[in-house]
Each structure stands twice: as C-alpha cells, then as structure tokens.
PDB file of C-alpha atoms in Angstrom:
ATOM      1  CA  UNK A   1       0.000   0.000   0.000  1.00  0.00           C
ATOM      2  CA  UNK A   2       1.335   3.411  -0.946  1.00  0.00           C
ATOM      3  CA  UNK A   3       0.497   6.277   1.409  1.00  0.00           C
ATOM      4  CA  UNK A   4       1.521   9.838   0.703  1.00  0.00           C
ATOM      5  CA  UNK A   5       1.223  12.841   2.996  1.00  0.00           C
ATOM      6  CA  UNK A   6       2.237  16.301   1.912  1.00  0.00           C
ATOM      7  CA  UNK A   7       1.512  19.958   1.466  1.00  0.00           C
ATOM      8  CA  UNK A   8       0.725  21.822  -1.722  1.00  0.00           C
ATOM      9  CA  UNK A   9      -0.229  25.354  -2.586  1.00  0.00           C
ATOM     10  CA  UNK A  10      -3.834  26.036  -3.535  1.00  0.00           C
ATOM     11  CA  UNK A  11      -4.715  29.019  -5.691  1.00  0.00           C
ATOM     12  CA  UNK A  12      -8.369  28.671  -4.634  1.00  0.00           C
ATOM     13  CA  UNK A  13      -7.429  29.046  -0.967  1.00  0.00           C
ATOM     14  CA  UNK A  14      -4.296  31.186  -1.331  1.00  0.00           C
ATOM     15  CA  UNK A  15      -2.588  28.974   1.230  1.00  0.00           C
ATOM     16  CA  UNK A  16      -0.505  25.811   1.381  1.00  0.00           C
ATOM     17  CA  UNK A  17      -2.819  22.924   2.177  1.00  0.00           C
ATOM     18  CA  UNK A  18      -2.275  19.456   3.674  1.00  0.00           C
ATOM     19  CA  UNK A  19      -3.447  16.371   1.750  1.00  0.00           C
ATOM     20  CA  UNK A  20      -3.224  12.624   2.457  1.00  0.00           C
ATOM     21  CA  UNK A  21      -3.395  10.149  -0.419  1.00  0.00           C
ATOM     22  CA  UNK A  22      -3.685   6.355  -0.394  1.00  0.00           C
ATOM     23  CA  UNK A  23      -2.887   4.494  -3.604  1.00  0.00           C
ATOM     24  CA  UNK A  24      -3.426   0.702  -3.712  1.00  0.00           C
ATOM     25  CA  UNK A  25      -0.424  -1.349  -4.783  1.00  0.00           C
ATOM     26  CA  UNK A  26       0.431  -5.025  -5.339  1.00  0.00           C
ATOM     27  CA  UNK A  27       1.580  -5.819  -1.794  1.00  0.00           C
ATOM     28  CA  UNK A  28       0.069  -8.815  -0.005  1.00  0.00           C
ATOM     29  CA  UNK A  29      -0.907  -7.163   3.270  1.00  0.00           C
ATOM     30  CA  UNK A  30      -4.546  -7.303   2.130  1.00  0.00           C
ATOM     31  CA  UNK A  31      -6.014  -9.256  -0.767  1.00  0.00           C
ATOM     32  CA  UNK A  32      -7.753  -7.158  -3.374  1.00  0.00           C
ATOM     33  CA  UNK A  33     -11.318  -8.306  -4.002  1.00  0.00           C
ATOM     34  CA  UNK A  34     -11.796  -6.062  -7.016  1.00  0.00           C
ATOM     35  CA  UNK A  35      -8.764  -6.078  -9.275  1.00  0.00           C
ATOM     36  CA  UNK A  36      -9.642  -3.901 -12.236  1.00  0.00           C
ATOM     37  CA  UNK A  37      -9.293  -0.202 -12.981  1.00  0.00           C
ATOM     38  CA  UNK A  38      -8.621   1.833  -9.862  1.00  0.00           C
ATOM     39  CA  UNK A  39     -11.334   4.211  -8.656  1.00  0.00           C
ATOM     40  CA  UNK A  40     -10.774   7.517  -6.870  1.00  0.00           C
ATOM     41  CA  UNK A  41     -12.582   8.505  -3.667  1.00  0.00           C
ATOM     42  CA  UNK A  42     -12.371  12.042  -2.310  1.00  0.00           C
ATOM     43  CA  UNK A  43     -12.966  11.609   1.429  1.00  0.00           C
ATOM     44  CA  UNK A  44     -13.802  14.682   3.527  1.00  0.00           C
ATOM     45  CA  UNK A  45     -13.365  15.091   7.283  1.00  0.00           C
ATOM     46  CA  UNK A  46     -15.734  16.542   9.846  1.00  0.00           C
ATOM     47  CA  UNK A  47     -15.856  19.760  11.847  1.00  0.00           C
ATOM     48  CA  UNK A  48     -12.984  20.099  14.294  1.00  0.00           C
ATOM     49  CA  UNK A  49     -10.825  17.524  12.495  1.00  0.00           C
ATOM     50  CA  UNK A  50      -8.321  17.572   9.635  1.00  0.00           C
ATOM     51  CA  UNK A  51      -6.997  15.501   6.740  1.00  0.00           C
ATOM     52  CA  UNK A  52      -5.489  12.941   9.143  1.00  0.00           C
ATOM     53  CA  UNK A  53      -8.811  11.973  10.730  1.00  0.00           C
ATOM     54  CA  UNK A  54      -9.717   9.062   8.478  1.00  0.00           C
ATOM     55  CA  UNK A  55      -6.242   7.510   8.544  1.00  0.00           C
ATOM     56  CA  UNK A  56      -6.086   7.785  12.353  1.00  0.00           C
ATOM     57  CA  UNK A  57      -9.489   6.444  13.324  1.00  0.00           C
ATOM     58  CA  UNK A  58     -10.624   4.086  10.550  1.00  0.00           C
ATOM     59  CA  UNK A  59      -9.439   1.190   8.411  1.00  0.00           C
ATOM     60  CA  UNK A  60      -9.644   3.257   5.234  1.00  0.00           C
ATOM     61  CA  UNK A  61      -6.147   2.205   4.145  1.00  0.00           C
ATOM     62  CA  UNK A  62      -7.173  -1.455   4.259  1.00  0.00           C
ATOM     63  CA  UNK A  63     -10.440  -0.754   2.450  1.00  0.00           C
ATOM     64  CA  UNK A  64      -8.555   1.140  -0.261  1.00  0.00           C
ATOM     65  CA  UNK A  65      -6.459  -1.960  -0.958  1.00  0.00           C
ATOM     66  CA  UNK A  66      -9.303  -4.466  -0.667  1.00  0.00           C
ATOM     67  CA  UNK A  67     -11.635  -2.576  -3.017  1.00  0.00           C
ATOM     68  CA  UNK A  68      -8.988  -1.019  -5.301  1.00  0.00           C
ATOM     69  CA  UNK A  69      -9.626   2.644  -4.475  1.00  0.00           C
ATOM     70  CA  UNK A  70      -7.235   5.566  -4.413  1.00  0.00           C
ATOM     71  CA  UNK A  71      -8.368   7.767  -1.525  1.00  0.00           C
ATOM     72  CA  UNK A  72      -7.683  11.507  -1.414  1.00  0.00           C
ATOM     73  CA  UNK A  73      -8.197  13.243   1.940  1.00  0.00           C
ATOM     74  CA  UNK A  74      -7.772  17.047   1.909  1.00  0.00           C
ATOM     75  CA  UNK A  75      -7.907  19.504   4.772  1.00  0.00           C
ATOM     76  CA  UNK A  76     -11.192  21.379   4.906  1.00  0.00           C
ATOM     77  CA  UNK A  77     -10.671  23.243   8.186  1.00  0.00           C
ATOM     78  CA  UNK A  78     -14.066  24.579   9.403  1.00  0.00           C
ATOM     79  CA  UNK A  79     -15.243  25.603   5.939  1.00  0.00           C
ATOM     80  CA  UNK A  80     -18.168  23.208   5.360  1.00  0.00           C
ATOM     81  CA  UNK A  81     -16.398  22.919   1.993  1.00  0.00           C
ATOM     82  CA  UNK A  82     -18.049  26.098   0.744  1.00  0.00           C
ATOM     83  CA  UNK A  83     -16.724  29.091  -1.160  1.00  0.00           C
ATOM     84  CA  UNK A  84     -16.564  31.736   1.552  1.00  0.00           C
ATOM     85  CA  UNK A  85     -18.086  35.068   0.464  1.00  0.00           C
ATOM     86  CA  UNK A  86     -14.920  36.929   1.482  1.00  0.00           C
ATOM     87  CA  UNK A  87     -12.430  34.152   2.004  1.00  0.00           C
ATOM     88  CA  UNK A  88     -11.033  30.821   0.788  1.00  0.00           C
ATOM     89  CA  UNK A  89     -12.946  28.901  -1.882  1.00  0.00           C
ATOM     90  CA  UNK A  90     -13.020  25.364  -0.501  1.00  0.00           C
ATOM     91  CA  UNK A  91     -15.706  24.125  -2.864  1.00  0.00           C
ATOM     92  CA  UNK A  92     -13.557  25.180  -5.807  1.00  0.00           C
ATOM     93  CA  UNK A  93     -10.470  23.625  -4.191  1.00  0.00           C
ATOM     94  CA  UNK A  94     -12.014  20.202  -3.611  1.00  0.00           C
ATOM     95  CA  UNK A  95     -14.159  19.990  -6.749  1.00  0.00           C
ATOM     96  CA  UNK A  96     -11.854  21.522  -9.361  1.00  0.00           C
ATOM     97  CA  UNK A  97      -8.295  22.410  -8.393  1.00  0.00           C
ATOM     98  CA  UNK A  98      -7.421  19.334  -6.320  1.00  0.00           C
ATOM     99  CA  UNK A  99      -8.780  16.770  -8.836  1.00  0.00           C
ATOM    100  CA  UNK A 100      -6.786  18.410 -11.622  1.00  0.00           C
ATOM    101  CA  UNK A 101      -3.623  18.117  -9.518  1.00  0.00           C
ATOM    102  CA  UNK A 102      -4.326  14.498  -8.580  1.00  0.00           C
ATOM    103  CA  UNK A 103      -4.932  13.542 -12.202  1.00  0.00           C
ATOM    104  CA  UNK A 104      -1.833  15.353 -13.470  1.00  0.00           C
ATOM    105  CA  UNK A 105       0.576  14.193 -10.776  1.00  0.00           C
ATOM    106  CA  UNK A 106      -0.570  10.603 -10.279  1.00  0.00           C
ATOM    107  CA  UNK A 107      -2.311   9.795 -13.564  1.00  0.00           C
ATOM    108  CA  UNK A 108      -5.381   8.662 -11.644  1.00  0.00           C
ATOM    109  CA  UNK A 109      -8.802   8.559 -13.327  1.00  0.00           C
ATOM    110  CA  UNK A 110     -10.802  11.770 -13.502  1.00  0.00           C
ATOM    111  CA  UNK A 111     -13.872  10.511 -15.367  1.00  0.00           C
ATOM    112  CA  UNK A 112     -17.269  10.324 -13.682  1.00  0.00           C
ATOM    113  CA  UNK A 113     -17.475   6.535 -13.752  1.00  0.00           C
ATOM    114  CA  UNK A 114     -14.346   6.151 -11.624  1.00  0.00           C
ATOM    115  CA  UNK A 115     -14.668   9.193  -9.333  1.00  0.00           C
ATOM    116  CA  UNK A 116     -16.635   9.387  -6.072  1.00  0.00           C
ATOM    117  CA  UNK A 117     -16.929  11.745  -3.121  1.00  0.00           C
ATOM    118  CA  UNK A 118     -17.709  10.961   0.523  1.00  0.00           C
ATOM    119  CA  UNK A 119     -17.512  12.462   3.973  1.00  0.00           C
ATOM    120  CA  UNK A 120     -18.790  12.339   7.514  1.00  0.00           C
ATOM    121  CA  UNK A 121     -20.673  15.007   9.483  1.00  0.00           C
ATOM    122  CA  UNK A 122     -19.444  18.360   8.078  1.00  0.00           C
ATOM    123  CA  UNK A 123     -17.645  16.315   5.421  1.00  0.00           C
ATOM    124  CA  UNK A 124     -20.949  14.667   4.543  1.00  0.00           C
ATOM    125  CA  UNK A 125     -22.430  18.110   3.957  1.00  0.00           C
ATOM    126  CA  UNK A 126     -19.427  18.924   1.808  1.00  0.00           C
ATOM    127  CA  UNK A 127     -19.749  15.731  -0.223  1.00  0.00           C
ATOM    128  CA  UNK A 128     -23.442  16.370  -0.852  1.00  0.00           C
ATOM    129  CA  UNK A 129     -22.928  20.056  -1.688  1.00  0.00           C
ATOM    130  CA  UNK A 130     -20.030  19.416  -4.045  1.00  0.00           C
ATOM    131  CA  UNK A 131     -21.684  16.433  -5.710  1.00  0.00           C
ATOM    132  CA  UNK A 132     -24.945  18.297  -6.282  1.00  0.00           C
ATOM    133  CA  UNK A 133     -23.101  21.339  -7.645  1.00  0.00           C
ATOM    134  CA  UNK A 134     -20.956  19.181  -9.953  1.00  0.00           C
ATOM    135  CA  UNK A 135     -23.147  16.224 -10.981  1.00  0.00           C
ATOM    136  CA  UNK A 136     -21.060  15.448 -14.063  1.00  0.00           C
ATOM    137  CA  UNK A 137     -17.925  14.880 -11.966  1.00  0.00           C
ATOM    138  CA  UNK A 138     -18.971  12.019  -9.666  1.00  0.00           C
ATOM    139  CA  UNK A 139     -20.424   8.564 -10.080  1.00  0.00           C
ATOM    140  CA  UNK A 140     -21.687   8.501  -6.511  1.00  0.00           C
ATOM    141  CA  UNK A 141     -21.982  10.539  -3.313  1.00  0.00           C
ATOM    142  CA  UNK A 142     -21.625   9.074   0.191  1.00  0.00           C
ATOM    143  CA  UNK A 143     -22.777  11.076   3.219  1.00  0.00           C
ATOM    144  CA  UNK A 144     -22.264   9.512   6.652  1.00  0.00           C
ATOM    145  CA  UNK A 145     -24.184  11.193   9.491  1.00  0.00           C
ATOM    146  CA  UNK A 146     -24.163  14.363   7.402  1.00  0.00           C
ATOM    147  CA  UNK A 147     -25.122  17.871   8.338  1.00  0.00           C
ATOM    148  CA  UNK A 148     -28.102  18.361   6.044  1.00  0.00           C
ATOM    149  CA  UNK A 149     -29.284  21.801   7.150  1.00  0.00           C
ATOM    150  CA  UNK A 150     -26.787  24.304   8.600  1.00  0.00           C
ATOM    151  CA  UNK A 151     -29.670  26.371   9.999  1.00  0.00           C
ATOM    152  CA  UNK A 152     -30.751  23.462  12.195  1.00  0.00           C
ATOM    153  CA  UNK A 153     -27.132  22.859  13.162  1.00  0.00           C
ATOM    154  CA  UNK A 154     -26.646  26.493  14.162  1.00  0.00           C
ATOM    155  CA  UNK A 155     -29.885  26.516  16.168  1.00  0.00           C
ATOM    156  CA  UNK A 156     -29.696  23.098  17.834  1.00  0.00           C
ATOM    157  CA  UNK A 157     -25.917  22.734  18.214  1.00  0.00           C
ATOM    158  CA  UNK A 158     -24.801  26.346  18.559  1.00  0.00           C
ATOM    159  CA  UNK A 159     -21.891  25.320  20.783  1.00  0.00           C
ATOM    160  CA  UNK A 160     -20.146  23.913  17.698  1.00  0.00           C
ATOM    161  CA  UNK A 161     -19.649  27.411  16.261  1.00  0.00           C
ATOM    162  CA  UNK A 162     -17.702  30.503  17.279  1.00  0.00           C
ATOM    163  CA  UNK A 163     -20.940  32.450  17.166  1.00  0.00           C
ATOM    164  CA  UNK A 164     -22.642  34.215  14.287  1.00  0.00           C
ATOM    165  CA  UNK A 165     -19.348  35.729  13.117  1.00  0.00           C
ATOM    166  CA  UNK A 166     -18.023  32.316  12.085  1.00  0.00           C
ATOM    167  CA  UNK A 167     -21.347  31.325  10.536  1.00  0.00           C
ATOM    168  CA  UNK A 168     -21.388  34.522   8.474  1.00  0.00           C
ATOM    169  CA  UNK A 169     -17.784  33.973   7.383  1.00  0.00           C
ATOM    170  CA  UNK A 170     -18.744  30.572   5.955  1.00  0.00           C
ATOM    171  CA  UNK A 171     -22.280  31.132   4.651  1.00  0.00           C
ATOM    172  CA  UNK A 172     -22.581  34.875   4.215  1.00  0.00           C
ATOM    173  CA  UNK A 173     -24.143  37.772   6.074  1.00  0.00           C
ATOM    174  CA  UNK A 174     -26.531  36.582   8.772  1.00  0.00           C
ATOM    175  CA  UNK A 175     -25.207  33.029   8.711  1.00  0.00           C
ATOM    176  CA  UNK A 176     -26.783  30.007   7.010  1.00  0.00           C
ATOM    177  CA  UNK A 177     -30.218  30.201   5.420  1.00  0.00           C
ATOM    178  CA  UNK A 178     -32.735  27.709   4.073  1.00  0.00           C
ATOM    179  CA  UNK A 179     -31.009  27.970   0.698  1.00  0.00           C
ATOM    180  CA  UNK A 180     -27.954  26.275   2.245  1.00  0.00           C
ATOM    181  CA  UNK A 181     -29.862  23.102   3.118  1.00  0.00           C
ATOM    182  CA  UNK A 182     -29.145  19.957   1.133  1.00  0.00           C
ATOM    183  CA  UNK A 183     -32.817  19.741   0.152  1.00  0.00           C
ATOM    184  CA  UNK A 184     -32.647  23.230  -1.386  1.00  0.00           C
ATOM    185  CA  UNK A 185     -29.342  22.490  -3.126  1.00  0.00           C
ATOM    186  CA  UNK A 186     -30.803  19.266  -4.519  1.00  0.00           C
ATOM    187  CA  UNK A 187     -33.886  21.080  -5.812  1.00  0.00           C
ATOM    188  CA  UNK A 188     -31.710  23.634  -7.596  1.00  0.00           C
ATOM    189  CA  UNK A 189     -29.530  20.926  -9.112  1.00  0.00           C
ATOM    190  CA  UNK A 190     -32.545  18.985 -10.371  1.00  0.00           C
ATOM    191  CA  UNK A 191     -34.009  22.149 -11.867  1.00  0.00           C
ATOM    192  CA  UNK A 192     -30.744  22.936 -13.661  1.00  0.00           C
ATOM    193  CA  UNK A 193     -29.565  19.448 -14.610  1.00  0.00           C
ATOM    194  CA  UNK A 194     -32.478  17.009 -14.300  1.00  0.00           C
ATOM    195  CA  UNK A 195     -32.896  14.329 -11.642  1.00  0.00           C
ATOM    196  CA  UNK A 196     -31.428  11.637 -13.872  1.00  0.00           C
ATOM    197  CA  UNK A 197     -28.097  13.485 -14.027  1.00  0.00           C
ATOM    198  CA  UNK A 198     -27.601  13.587 -10.243  1.00  0.00           C
ATOM    199  CA  UNK A 199     -25.130  10.992  -8.921  1.00  0.00           C
ATOM    200  CA  UNK A 200     -26.486   8.208  -6.774  1.00  0.00           C
ATOM    201  CA  UNK A 201     -26.594   9.355  -3.144  1.00  0.00           C
ATOM    202  CA  UNK A 202     -25.876   6.975  -0.250  1.00  0.00           C
ATOM    203  CA  UNK A 203     -26.693   8.194   3.262  1.00  0.00           C
ATOM    204  CA  UNK A 204     -25.985   6.290   6.479  1.00  0.00           C
ATOM    205  CA  UNK A 205     -26.480   7.406  10.069  1.00  0.00           C
ATOM    206  CA  UNK A 206     -26.418   5.765  13.485  1.00  0.00           C
ATOM    207  CA  UNK A 207     -29.784   5.171  15.115  1.00  0.00           C
ATOM    208  CA  UNK A 208     -28.538   6.936  18.263  1.00  0.00           C
ATOM    209  CA  UNK A 209     -27.038   9.875  16.366  1.00  0.00           C
ATOM    210  CA  UNK A 210     -28.780  13.215  17.072  1.00  0.00           C
ATOM    211  CA  UNK A 211     -28.487  13.973  13.348  1.00  0.00           C
ATOM    212  CA  UNK A 212     -30.595  10.918  12.414  1.00  0.00           C
ATOM    213  CA  UNK A 213     -33.997  12.693  12.156  1.00  0.00           C
ATOM    214  CA  UNK A 214     -32.543  15.366   9.862  1.00  0.00           C
ATOM    215  CA  UNK A 215     -30.858  12.802   7.620  1.00  0.00           C
ATOM    216  CA  UNK A 216     -34.027  10.738   7.340  1.00  0.00           C
ATOM    217  CA  UNK A 217     -36.059  13.835   6.482  1.00  0.00           C
ATOM    218  CA  UNK A 218     -33.587  14.841   3.769  1.00  0.00           C
ATOM    219  CA  UNK A 219     -33.777  11.346   2.305  1.00  0.00           C
ATOM    220  CA  UNK A 220     -37.504  11.867   1.832  1.00  0.00           C
ATOM    221  CA  UNK A 221     -36.884  15.184   0.068  1.00  0.00           C
ATOM    222  CA  UNK A 222     -34.359  13.587  -2.299  1.00  0.00           C
ATOM    223  CA  UNK A 223     -36.828  10.831  -3.135  1.00  0.00           C
ATOM    224  CA  UNK A 224     -39.575  13.375  -3.890  1.00  0.00           C
ATOM    225  CA  UNK A 225     -37.210  15.070  -6.334  1.00  0.00           C
ATOM    226  CA  UNK A 226     -36.667  11.792  -8.173  1.00  0.00           C
ATOM    227  CA  UNK A 227     -32.989  11.463  -7.173  1.00  0.00           C
ATOM    228  CA  UNK A 228     -31.648   7.922  -6.858  1.00  0.00           C
ATOM    229  CA  UNK A 229     -30.715   7.549  -3.208  1.00  0.00           C
ATOM    230  CA  UNK A 230     -30.572   5.120  -0.312  1.00  0.00           C
ATOM    231  CA  UNK A 231     -30.784   5.479   3.458  1.00  0.00           C
ATOM    232  CA  UNK A 232     -29.405   3.035   6.013  1.00  0.00           C
ATOM    233  CA  UNK A 233     -29.389   3.161   9.795  1.00  0.00           C
ATOM    234  CA  UNK A 234     -28.341   0.742  12.512  1.00  0.00           C
ATOM    235  CA  UNK A 235     -27.313   1.079  16.170  1.00  0.00           C
ATOM    236  CA  UNK A 236     -24.519   3.607  16.463  1.00  0.00           C
ATOM    237  CA  UNK A 237     -23.547   7.111  17.469  1.00  0.00           C
ATOM    238  CA  UNK A 238     -21.832  10.112  15.874  1.00  0.00           C
ATOM    239  CA  UNK A 239     -18.368   8.546  15.976  1.00  0.00           C
ATOM    240  CA  UNK A 240     -15.828   6.445  14.131  1.00  0.00           C
ATOM    241  CA  UNK A 241     -17.078   3.174  15.577  1.00  0.00           C
ATOM    242  CA  UNK A 242     -20.062   3.740  13.295  1.00  0.00           C
ATOM    243  CA  UNK A 243     -18.281   5.479  10.406  1.00  0.00           C
ATOM    244  CA  UNK A 244     -15.607   2.799  10.045  1.00  0.00           C
ATOM    245  CA  UNK A 245     -18.281   0.204   9.326  1.00  0.00           C
ATOM    246  CA  UNK A 246     -20.349   2.636   7.270  1.00  0.00           C
ATOM    247  CA  UNK A 247     -17.537   3.610   4.911  1.00  0.00           C
ATOM    248  CA  UNK A 248     -16.839  -0.031   4.036  1.00  0.00           C
ATOM    249  CA  UNK A 249     -20.536  -0.679   3.432  1.00  0.00           C
ATOM    250  CA  UNK A 250     -20.662   2.421   1.248  1.00  0.00           C
ATOM    251  CA  UNK A 251     -17.609   1.421  -0.774  1.00  0.00           C
ATOM    252  CA  UNK A 252     -19.127  -2.001  -1.377  1.00  0.00           C
ATOM    253  CA  UNK A 253     -22.289  -0.296  -2.629  1.00  0.00           C
ATOM    254  CA  UNK A 254     -20.273   1.940  -4.943  1.00  0.00           C
ATOM    255  CA  UNK A 255     -18.654  -1.224  -6.313  1.00  0.00           C
ATOM    256  CA  UNK A 256     -22.137  -2.749  -6.679  1.00  0.00           C
ATOM    257  CA  UNK A 257     -21.208  -5.531  -4.264  1.00  0.00           C
ATOM    258  CA  UNK A 258     -24.263  -4.794  -2.098  1.00  0.00           C
TER     259      UNK A 258
END
C-alpha cells in the first residue's frame, strides 16, 4: 500500500494545504477483491478535524487496498467545503483544483465513472454540496451522518460554532439560510440538470445519532425530487465506531457488491 502525505499550494485558498493520499499497490498485506481499474474517492473530514482523521481512526487504508480505491483526503478546516463570500474557496479547491492536480501528478482517473466523493458530518455536507453542484464529476456521493441543514445545526448545536461571526464567514451575512440546506441544493440541481443526471446518493447514520432525524427527512426530500438515493441506519452514534463500518458498506455499494 502506498500512502503519501504532503503539502501543496492552492490558488483557490491562497494557502498551502495538507493532503493525504492512499494508492493501492500489489503488496500482499490485504487481498484485493476487485482487481480492475482503480477508482478515486475524495474523502472529507468533519468539523474540528483535519486531513489525518480518516487515517487515524478508521481502516480506510485497508479498504482502499481491498476494493482497489485511491483515496484523497484534503484539509477542509471549518469551511463546510463552501466558497466563503470573502475568504477561501473550498468548494472550488475540492471539486476543481485538487482533482486536476491528482490527475496530473498521479495519472489517476478523472472521469465520472471512476470518481466518487464521501464524507462524515461536516464532510458529509461537503460531499453532498459538491456532488450536487458538480453532478457530471462524480459517479456517486456518500454522506455519513451528514449535516443536512446548517440552519438546524446552528440553532440546535450552537456550541459547535464561534458564534454568528463564524457562521457569516462561511455562509454569508446573517449566517446560514434555508437555501444552504441539502434539500434546497438538490432542488436547484434537479431544476438545472435534471434528476437523472444527479449521482447516486448513499446516506448512512447511526440510530442513536442526534443527526438521524434530519438525515431521514432529507432522504424523503431527495426521493420526492426523483434522485436515486438510499438510506441506512443501525445502532450507532456520531463517531468512528459507526463510520468505520459505514464507509466499508458504502464502498461495497459503490462497487455494486451490495
């Protein structure tokens, strides 16, 4: 297994940014179950974490080898992976600039069929936002215990933010609005691109996770819009004990093994 960790300058962010990359190789530490063309998974971390989160707390390196995925894990800081009105453009960084670098430097696939995006919590919101804004770029979207409505998050979990100033820095004057919800983003994407063009969306959340009601509600909204999507829940909380299992299940679904 090849693992790379480094820093590279981003024009979208105007700062040097940390990125971790896993590239499956021919070693025998894990047996590859799918041995064909490698796929690329952009995997986004949650609020309060960084690009190291998934390599520290999950078996993502093993799953990358077993299912023949290259996994790219960028820093997102506390951005919700949005283009800040007067600050760094994280959506542009993750959806455009970083993939072009990965393709050019490592000759990894960049076509829709072999490219996927996933994340947990804030990273799940980022994966959904980016995938809905760029439906031609991804073959599937995975959101694990995602934030689906920043307004609800700001109201019900206000302790997660540094007040309205941080919310406004990310979402604009006044903080998040209904237009920032995943349901609203999905409606706009369907109106612009058609439901059939939206990548398949996979959502998973622990039954004991306080985000579960919001995720389930958003699933219903996606279904009403005609977007192909699935929702799974089983006993678990908002932590990596749940997400480690969920990411493998999701990868198997992306590979059409489940």
